[in-house]
XYZ file of C-alpha atoms in Angstrom:
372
model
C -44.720 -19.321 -63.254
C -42.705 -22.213 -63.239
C -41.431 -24.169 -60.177
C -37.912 -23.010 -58.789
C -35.275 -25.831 -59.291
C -32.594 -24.095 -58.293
C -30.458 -24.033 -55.009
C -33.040 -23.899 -51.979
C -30.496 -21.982 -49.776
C -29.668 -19.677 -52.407
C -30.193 -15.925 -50.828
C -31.249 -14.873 -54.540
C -34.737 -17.130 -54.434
C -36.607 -14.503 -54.436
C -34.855 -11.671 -56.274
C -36.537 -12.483 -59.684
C -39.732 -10.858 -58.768
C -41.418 -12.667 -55.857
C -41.850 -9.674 -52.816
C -38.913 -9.506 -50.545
C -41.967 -9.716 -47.356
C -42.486 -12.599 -45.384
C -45.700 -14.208 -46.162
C -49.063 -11.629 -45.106
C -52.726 -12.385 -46.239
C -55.764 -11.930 -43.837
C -58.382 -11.560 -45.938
C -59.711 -13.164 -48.914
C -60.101 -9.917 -51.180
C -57.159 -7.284 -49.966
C -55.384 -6.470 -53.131
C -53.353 -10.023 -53.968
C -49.240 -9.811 -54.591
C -48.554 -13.230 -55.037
C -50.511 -16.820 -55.178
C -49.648 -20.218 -55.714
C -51.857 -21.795 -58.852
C -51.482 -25.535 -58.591
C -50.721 -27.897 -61.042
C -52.880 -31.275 -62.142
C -49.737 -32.610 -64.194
C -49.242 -36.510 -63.311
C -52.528 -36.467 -61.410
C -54.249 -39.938 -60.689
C -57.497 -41.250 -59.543
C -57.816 -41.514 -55.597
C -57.112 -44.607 -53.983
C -60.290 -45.424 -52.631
C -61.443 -45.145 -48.873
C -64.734 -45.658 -47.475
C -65.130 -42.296 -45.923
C -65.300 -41.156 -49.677
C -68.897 -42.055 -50.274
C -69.900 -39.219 -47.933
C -68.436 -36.702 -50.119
C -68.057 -37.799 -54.329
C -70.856 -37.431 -56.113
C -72.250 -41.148 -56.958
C -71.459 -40.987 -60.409
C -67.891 -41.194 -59.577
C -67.606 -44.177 -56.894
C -66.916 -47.083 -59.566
C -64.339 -45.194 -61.363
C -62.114 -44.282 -58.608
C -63.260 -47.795 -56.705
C -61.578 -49.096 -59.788
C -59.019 -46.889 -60.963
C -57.584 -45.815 -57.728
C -53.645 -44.662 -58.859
C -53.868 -44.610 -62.054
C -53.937 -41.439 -64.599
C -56.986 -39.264 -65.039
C -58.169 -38.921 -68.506
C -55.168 -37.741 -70.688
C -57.181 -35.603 -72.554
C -59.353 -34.131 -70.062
C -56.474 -33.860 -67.757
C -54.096 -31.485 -70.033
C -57.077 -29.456 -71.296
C -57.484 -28.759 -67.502
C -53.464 -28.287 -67.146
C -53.648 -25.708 -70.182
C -56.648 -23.822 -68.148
C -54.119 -23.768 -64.790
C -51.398 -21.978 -67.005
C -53.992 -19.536 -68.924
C -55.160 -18.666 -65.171
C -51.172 -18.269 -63.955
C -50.352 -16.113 -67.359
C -53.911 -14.215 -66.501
C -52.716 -13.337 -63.099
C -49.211 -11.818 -63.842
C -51.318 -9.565 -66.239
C -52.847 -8.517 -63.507
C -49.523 -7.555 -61.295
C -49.759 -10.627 -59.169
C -46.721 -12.887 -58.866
C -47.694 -16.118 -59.835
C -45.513 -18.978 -58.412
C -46.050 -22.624 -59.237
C -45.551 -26.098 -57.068
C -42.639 -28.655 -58.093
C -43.598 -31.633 -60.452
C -43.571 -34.764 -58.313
C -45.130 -38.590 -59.566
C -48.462 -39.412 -58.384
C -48.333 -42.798 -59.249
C -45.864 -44.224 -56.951
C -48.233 -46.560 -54.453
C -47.004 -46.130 -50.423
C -47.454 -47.584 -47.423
C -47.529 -46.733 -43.449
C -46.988 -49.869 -41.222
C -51.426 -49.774 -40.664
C -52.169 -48.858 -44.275
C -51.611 -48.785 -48.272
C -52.255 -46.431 -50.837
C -52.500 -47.335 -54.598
C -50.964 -43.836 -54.973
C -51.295 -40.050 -54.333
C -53.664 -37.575 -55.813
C -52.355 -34.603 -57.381
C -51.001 -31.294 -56.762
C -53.576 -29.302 -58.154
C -55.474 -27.824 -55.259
C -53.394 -26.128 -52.754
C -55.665 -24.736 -51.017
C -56.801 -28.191 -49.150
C -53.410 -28.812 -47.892
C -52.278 -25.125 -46.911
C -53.371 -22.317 -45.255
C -52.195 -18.763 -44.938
C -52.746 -16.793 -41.988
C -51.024 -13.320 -41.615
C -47.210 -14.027 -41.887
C -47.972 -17.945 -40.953
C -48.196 -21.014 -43.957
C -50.297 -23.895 -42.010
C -49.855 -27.226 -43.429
C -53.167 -29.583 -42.727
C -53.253 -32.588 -41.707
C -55.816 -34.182 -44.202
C -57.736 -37.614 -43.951
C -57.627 -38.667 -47.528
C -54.849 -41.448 -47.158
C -53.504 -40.760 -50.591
C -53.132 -37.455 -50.130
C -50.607 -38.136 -46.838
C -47.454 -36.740 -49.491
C -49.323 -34.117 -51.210
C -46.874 -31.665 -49.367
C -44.153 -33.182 -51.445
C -44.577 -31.246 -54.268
C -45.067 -27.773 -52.385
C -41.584 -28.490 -50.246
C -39.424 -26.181 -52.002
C -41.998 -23.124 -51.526
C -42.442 -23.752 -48.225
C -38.561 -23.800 -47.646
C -38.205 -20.585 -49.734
C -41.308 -18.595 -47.500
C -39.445 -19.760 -44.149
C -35.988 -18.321 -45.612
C -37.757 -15.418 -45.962
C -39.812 -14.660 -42.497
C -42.777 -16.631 -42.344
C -43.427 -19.309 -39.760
C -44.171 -22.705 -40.779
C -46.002 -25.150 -38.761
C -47.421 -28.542 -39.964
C -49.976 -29.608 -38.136
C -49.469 -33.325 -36.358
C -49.138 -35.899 -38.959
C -51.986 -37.738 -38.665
C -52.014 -41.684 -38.514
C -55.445 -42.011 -40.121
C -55.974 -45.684 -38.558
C -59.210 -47.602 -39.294
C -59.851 -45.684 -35.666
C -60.648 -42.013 -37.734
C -63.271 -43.249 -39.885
C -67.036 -43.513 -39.070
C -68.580 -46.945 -39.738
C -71.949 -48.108 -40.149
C -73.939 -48.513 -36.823
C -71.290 -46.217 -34.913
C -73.115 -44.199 -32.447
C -70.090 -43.588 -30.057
C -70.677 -39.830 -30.232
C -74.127 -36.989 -31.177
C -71.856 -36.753 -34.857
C -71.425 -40.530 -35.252
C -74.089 -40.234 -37.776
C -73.181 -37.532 -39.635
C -69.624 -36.960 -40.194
C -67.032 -39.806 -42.204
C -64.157 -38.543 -39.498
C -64.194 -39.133 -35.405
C -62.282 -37.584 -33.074
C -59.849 -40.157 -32.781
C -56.947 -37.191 -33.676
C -56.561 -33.783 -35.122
C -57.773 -33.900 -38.946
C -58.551 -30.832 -41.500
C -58.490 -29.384 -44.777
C -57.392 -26.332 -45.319
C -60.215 -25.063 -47.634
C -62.924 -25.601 -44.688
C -61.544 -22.096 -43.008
C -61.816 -19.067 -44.702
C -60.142 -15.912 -43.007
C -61.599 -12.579 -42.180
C -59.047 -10.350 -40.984
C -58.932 -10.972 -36.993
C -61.777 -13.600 -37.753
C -61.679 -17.088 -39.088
C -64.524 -19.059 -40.031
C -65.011 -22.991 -40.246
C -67.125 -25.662 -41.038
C -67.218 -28.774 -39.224
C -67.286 -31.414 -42.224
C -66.428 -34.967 -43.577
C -62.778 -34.292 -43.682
C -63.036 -31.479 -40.732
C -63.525 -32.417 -36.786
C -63.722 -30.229 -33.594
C -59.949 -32.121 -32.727
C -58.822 -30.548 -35.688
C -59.920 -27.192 -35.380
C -59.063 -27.275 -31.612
C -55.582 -27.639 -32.685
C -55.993 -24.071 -35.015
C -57.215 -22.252 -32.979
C -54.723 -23.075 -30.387
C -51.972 -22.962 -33.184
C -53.169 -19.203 -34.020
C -53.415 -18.364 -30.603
C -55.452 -15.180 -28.766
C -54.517 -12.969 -31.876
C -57.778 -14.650 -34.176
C -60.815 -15.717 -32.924
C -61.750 -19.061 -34.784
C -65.635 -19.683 -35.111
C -67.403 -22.748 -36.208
C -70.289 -21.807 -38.707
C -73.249 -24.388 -39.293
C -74.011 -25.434 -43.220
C -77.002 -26.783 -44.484
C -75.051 -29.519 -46.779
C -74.924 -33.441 -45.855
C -71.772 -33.480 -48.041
C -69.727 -30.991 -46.610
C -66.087 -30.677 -47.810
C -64.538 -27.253 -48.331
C -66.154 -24.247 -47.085
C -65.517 -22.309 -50.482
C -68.439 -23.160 -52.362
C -70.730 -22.159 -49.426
C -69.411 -18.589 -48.456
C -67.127 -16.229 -50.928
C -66.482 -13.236 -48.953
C -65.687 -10.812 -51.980
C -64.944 -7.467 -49.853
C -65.518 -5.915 -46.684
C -69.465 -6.645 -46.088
C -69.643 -8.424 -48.894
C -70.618 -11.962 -49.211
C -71.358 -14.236 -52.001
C -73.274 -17.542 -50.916
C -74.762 -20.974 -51.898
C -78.433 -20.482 -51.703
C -79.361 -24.412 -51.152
C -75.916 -24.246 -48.045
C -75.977 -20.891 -45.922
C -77.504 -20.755 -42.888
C -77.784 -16.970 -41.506
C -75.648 -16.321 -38.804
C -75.090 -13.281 -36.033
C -71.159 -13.295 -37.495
C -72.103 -11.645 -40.578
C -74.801 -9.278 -39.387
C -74.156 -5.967 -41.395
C -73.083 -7.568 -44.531
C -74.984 -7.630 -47.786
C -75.992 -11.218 -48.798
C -76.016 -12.260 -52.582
C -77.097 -15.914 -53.174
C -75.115 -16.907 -56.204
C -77.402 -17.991 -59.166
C -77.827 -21.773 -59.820
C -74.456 -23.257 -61.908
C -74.435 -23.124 -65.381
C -72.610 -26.503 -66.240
C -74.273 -29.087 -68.288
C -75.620 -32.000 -66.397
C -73.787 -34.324 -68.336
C -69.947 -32.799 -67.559
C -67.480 -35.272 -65.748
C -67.630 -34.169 -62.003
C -65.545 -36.795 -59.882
C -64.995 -34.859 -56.702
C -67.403 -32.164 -55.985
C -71.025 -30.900 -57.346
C -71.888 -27.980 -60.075
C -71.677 -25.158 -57.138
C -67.485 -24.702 -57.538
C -69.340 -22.256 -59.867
C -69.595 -19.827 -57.041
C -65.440 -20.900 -56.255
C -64.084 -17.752 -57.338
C -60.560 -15.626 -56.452
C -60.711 -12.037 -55.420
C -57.978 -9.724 -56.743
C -59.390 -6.389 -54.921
C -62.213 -5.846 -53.447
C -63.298 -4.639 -56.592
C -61.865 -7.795 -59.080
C -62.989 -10.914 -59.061
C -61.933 -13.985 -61.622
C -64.740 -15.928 -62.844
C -65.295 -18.926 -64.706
C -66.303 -17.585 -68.637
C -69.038 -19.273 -69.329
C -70.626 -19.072 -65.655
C -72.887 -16.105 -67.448
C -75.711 -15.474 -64.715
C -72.863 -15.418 -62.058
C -71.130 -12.315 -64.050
C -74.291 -10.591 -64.559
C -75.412 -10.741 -61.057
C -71.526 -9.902 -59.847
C -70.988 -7.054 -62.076
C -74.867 -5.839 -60.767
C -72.889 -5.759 -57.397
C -69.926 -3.674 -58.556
C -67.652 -5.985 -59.377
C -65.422 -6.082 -62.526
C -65.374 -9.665 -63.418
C -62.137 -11.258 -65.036
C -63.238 -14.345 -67.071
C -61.657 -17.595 -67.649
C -62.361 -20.688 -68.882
C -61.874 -23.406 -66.583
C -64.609 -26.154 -66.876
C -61.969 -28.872 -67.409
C -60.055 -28.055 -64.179
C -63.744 -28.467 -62.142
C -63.756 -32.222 -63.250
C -61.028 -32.417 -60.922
C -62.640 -31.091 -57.875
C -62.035 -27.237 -57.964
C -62.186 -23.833 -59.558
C -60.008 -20.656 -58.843
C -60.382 -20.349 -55.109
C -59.496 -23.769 -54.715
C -56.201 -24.210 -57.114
C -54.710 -21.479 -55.751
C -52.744 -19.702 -52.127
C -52.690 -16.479 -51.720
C -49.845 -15.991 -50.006
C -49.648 -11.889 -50.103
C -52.220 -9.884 -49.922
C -52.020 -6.416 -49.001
C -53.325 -5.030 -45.693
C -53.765 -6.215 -42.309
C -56.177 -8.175 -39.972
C -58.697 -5.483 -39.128
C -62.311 -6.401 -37.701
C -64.671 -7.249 -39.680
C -67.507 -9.446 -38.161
C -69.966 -8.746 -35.698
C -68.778 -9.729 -32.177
């Protein structure tokens, strides 16, 4: 579980138990071989943009406004840590091959020649900054500034899955000028009003695609624009058909707490987000019961609903959070055998299982499984 140190050209990488395959997932519930979990060690507050408001909840602005680059909560932050390494121990008693990023400071503030950042973020979700797609690792080109390094920390893994047959391609480094950012009065395009990002260059997180064999889906969001996913679906080429989905949330950032596809024709859903559409025509529809987190529990990067943010072993297996009750009942009503796991701490920090981890083999290949 712990992050390789050793020599990164070293042919015996990935002897001690990681698959000797190139990188292969298509789906998000073939049976999983290995994932990345992330880690929130060293994480720090955000260094605050404007863009931001669009997407925090409110409760949050002043603190990371204030704190930007300095350390979360020490307490909070190694409960949350301690959850990460129950989930990685968790997951190798399952069979999967858990593999871990390297430990890299947070705190150290940067600079571009347009722009500064009080620091980084963390390394605990990588699912914004990566994406897996058959035998290919995607790195995104996000719009948080202080997130412009996050791929430090994931370096050596990428290195080690190119050694051994996957393709690696990092998506234009962005600039993220004053240019990218929507602000108030800007009506220079139909979105200007809705979305914190232009068009002024390729930008995307990861987490706003989710992949369905042949199929990829998208949302269009605050950290997500049509340049961006343009460039993916160029990138991927004729082999998957990328399709933009519409969401009924005005704070759209990460498709994974709108749609959980949980097995072939199965989808799990945000009830107050998903908007029916001809894609998923065939496929049973289960609208995930409301969170159960109290109302008073530090959120600073996303709402309740990373309840429904959950990782699919097999389309049989899915990993839940242990006190999300009415989501286990309503799963396990669906067929599901429900792994539980307490991970409240690690939401404070903008995620749950989908999020902190990759999954970067998964068994089986792209198949079709979305209406035409």
């Amino acid at each position: 579980m712990e992050p390789w140190t050793g020599d990164p050209s070293s042919p015996d990488k990935e002897t001690a138990g990681s698959p000797p395959v190139a990188l292969s997932s298509y789906t998000e519930w073939d049976p999983l071989r290995e994932v990345v979990v992330g880690s929130l060690a060293g994480g720090v507050f955000p260094s605050w943009q404007e863009s931001m408001t669009h997407t925090l909840p409110e409760a949050a602005w002043r603190i990371c406004r204030e704190e930007g680059g300095q350390p979360f909560p020490a307490a909070h932050l190694k409960a949350a840590e301690g959850e990460l390494d129950t989930l990685a121990g968790i997951l190798e008693s399952e069979g999967v091959t858990v593999v871990r990023p390297d430990i890299v400071s947070h705190r150290r503030p940067f600079r571009t020649p347009h722009w500064t950042s009080d620091g980084g973020l963390y390394a605990g979700m990588p699912r914004d900054l990566l994406m897996v797609v058959g035998d290919t690792v995607i790195e995104a080109p996000m719009s948080w500034r202080c997130r412009y390094h996050e791929g430090d920390a994931f370096r050596t893994l990428l290195k080690s899955w190119f050694r051994r047959g996957a393709r690696w391609m990092p998506a234009p480094r962005p600039q993220l000028l004053d240019e990218l950012y929507r602000t108030p009065g800007d009506a220079a395009s139909p979105d200007a009003e809705r979305w914190a990002v232009t068009e002024f260059e390729p930008v995307f997180d990861a987490a706003d695609f989710l992949r369905f064999g042949e199929d990829v889906i998208v949302q269009r969001s605050h950290v997500t624009n049509e340049f961006g996913i343009d460039w993916v679906r160029r990138a991927l080429g004729p082999e998957f058909t990328v399709s933009v989905v519409e969401t009924n949330d005005p704070h759209a950032m990460h498709i994974d707490a709108t749609f959980a596809p949980l097995a072939p024709g199965k989808l799990l859903v945000n009830p107050e987000r998903y908007i029916p559409h001809p894609l998923f025509e065939g496929w049973e529809i289960l609208p995930a019961p409301a969170p159960a987190l109290p109302p008073d529990w530090p959120m600073y990067f996303c709402s309740p609903w990373v309840s429904m943010n959950v990782l699919s072993l097999d389309p049989e297996t899915v990993v839940v959070e242990r006190q999300e009750q009415p989501l286990i009942d309503a799963l396990t009503a669906w067929g599901f055998r429900c792994v539980p796991v307490d991970f409240r701490h690690v939401y404070s920090f903008g995620g749950s299982f989908h999020c902190v981890t990759l999954d970067t083999v998964r068994d089986g290949g792209p198949g079709k499984y979305l209406a035409s």
